[in-house]
Amino acid sequence: MPRIIVSYVRIVEAVNYRVGRMAMYLIFVLMAILMWSSISKTFFSPALWTLETAQFVMVAYYLLGGPYSMQLNSHVRMDLVYGSWSIKTKAWVDAFTIFGLIFYLVILLQGAIGSTAYSLGQPYNMGIYEFYGNLITAFFTGGPSAASEVLGHMERSATSFRPYLWPIKSIATLGIFLMLLQAIAVFFKDIATIRGEEL
Amino acid sequence: MSFEWIAVLMFASMMITLMSGQRVFAAIGIVAVVAALLLWGTGGEDIPFAASMKLMKWYPLLTLPLFIYMGFVLSESGIADDLYRMFHVWMGGINGGLAIGTIGLMVLISAMNGLSVAGMAIGATIALPELLKRGYDKRMISGVVQAGSSLGILVPPSVVLVLYAMIARAPVGQLWLAGVFPGLMMAAMFVAYIWIRCKINPSLGPSLSKEELASVTTAEKVKLLRAGLLPVFIFASMMVPFVNGWTSLVESSALGAIVASLAAIFKGRYTKHVFETTMRETLKISAMFMWIILAALAFGAVFDGVGAVKAIEAFFLDDLGLGPWEVLLLMQLSFLIMGTFLDDTAMLVIVAPLYVPLVGSLGFDLIWYGVLYTITSQIAYMTPPFGYNLFLMRAMAPPEITLKDIYVSIIPFVGVMLLALALITIFPNIALWLPHYVYGP
């Protein structure tokens, strides 16, 4: 395999491994938040922030952990027919069907980018990428204060806690992006298997 | 093109993508995005992500990683080993007693976690080798472990019922309580089956020898009973605050996860290796589930958008001219048949959103149907060619149990489960009495 592909796969897998290993420990954060929620409810006044924060942590847990779980090959398949094929045949079929996955993730990512722009207050008459462009230009020319000028009405959750939604949407976007990179890496690995190489 | 045909086409293309052997979430997701783009055009590309974010509003979903974590702590740390020993000593004296004890073990493990994986792991790695050594019939005991562990999704806490609750928009508390008696009834029926078979043919499950029984003192026997306190304690730590309204459902699951970890730590079993395996496996299984749900949400958003449920309802009621009960029976039948081909996550994702609203609009109790649904999933878990339990069993069971043994062993137990399903269909109160008693009708 060309060197650039080999290093792509190595880098993506290394990044996703580390991100996934970090996300793995979020389950304790989840437990801590929910514990605090029941303690505060019993002994003090109920905490408003716990419910949604826990949900945000859960979303981060599996979206950031998704690529790592794909590395570990834990996503189930229907193996009625698939299971009886040779490793090479499996790689051949996967090398085609993985484009379904890649396409799904691309659309998902596009939706995520758009939704994050909305949560940052993208004006309705401005395109998504124009908005991000303005945001980045303003940040580099005028610093954080200029960048905050570009931001519009920021989306908040419709609860009494009213958290901003852009942090979790950004994390979701990142998770989906990493999943896409991992899916492409898996495609290269399938190609390597077909050629009888190890990646 | 009419909406019915769009629905059929989407369903059919998903079957094809699933059959290709690509990861299940990819197979569902690709059909969802292509359908969204074709049917909606502009704006269609936003549907999959917007649908995915609905996940955050599904509060009970938080229990999923926590129950999975709990299950792995219990099975990996081996804190349930003493439990097996307890049943071994107390039940070993009668023919088939160890197999009956294994069912008891499975009920207790089911009460401590929400999936069947933990029971499966404990049954296949601890109970099976021991039973084989004692000369039990391998086809019977392989069925015992598989049928017994499937109780994990019926006896509360149950992850499948949580997912069902989200689809049916029914309260999880009532669903869990509704699972109690059907679960116990089914366990009792398994026990009865084993007892009768061993009564007729004692060689299927020889009792422990007199010397071995005598070697265990009464004091030791009583001491072993303490092992039974652990599941009671873990179960109570989750259910008592929950039923009393001190904690919400998800808070209870966090409490259960913490109590299980503490129990493992106090027993000195929460080693580095156990910790690593538990954490990694929890992430693997949770991420797998969640990505499937994510894709299914996108699929569901498009599917609902074309009014597929209405189309199916019209097909059953108007075109076939059936009454509600006939429709229900037909649905259960198709459910069972599909269950042998699809695994439980696929069933949950594809079939449940289609059938559950229909059951509701026919005027049936959705709590009661939740129990029927879960038992059907249990059967689907076990029946070839697709069955999560079958694959797990093959991976975990001792090598002398062949795949053929595993396949053959489930037949009588599936029969017992079908009988239980029929009983609960005819007498809904088996399921509904307890939730009505606790929450009022």
PDB file of C-alpha atoms in Angstrom, chain A residues 28 46 66 70 109 169 174:
ATOM      1  CA  PHE A  28     -18.103   7.363  35.748  1.00  0.00           C
ATOM      2  CA  PRO A  46     -33.319  19.339  43.282  1.00  0.00           C
ATOM      3  CA  GLY A  66     -17.974   4.959  18.392  1.00  0.00           C
ATOM      4  CA  MET A  70     -15.413   0.183  15.317  1.00  0.00           C
ATOM      5  CA  LEU A 109     -21.937  15.136   9.248  1.00  0.00           C
ATOM      6  CA  LYS A 169     -23.578  19.754  18.938  1.00  0.00           C
ATOM      7  CA  LEU A 174     -16.521  15.884  16.025  1.00  0.00           C
TER       8      LEU A 174
END
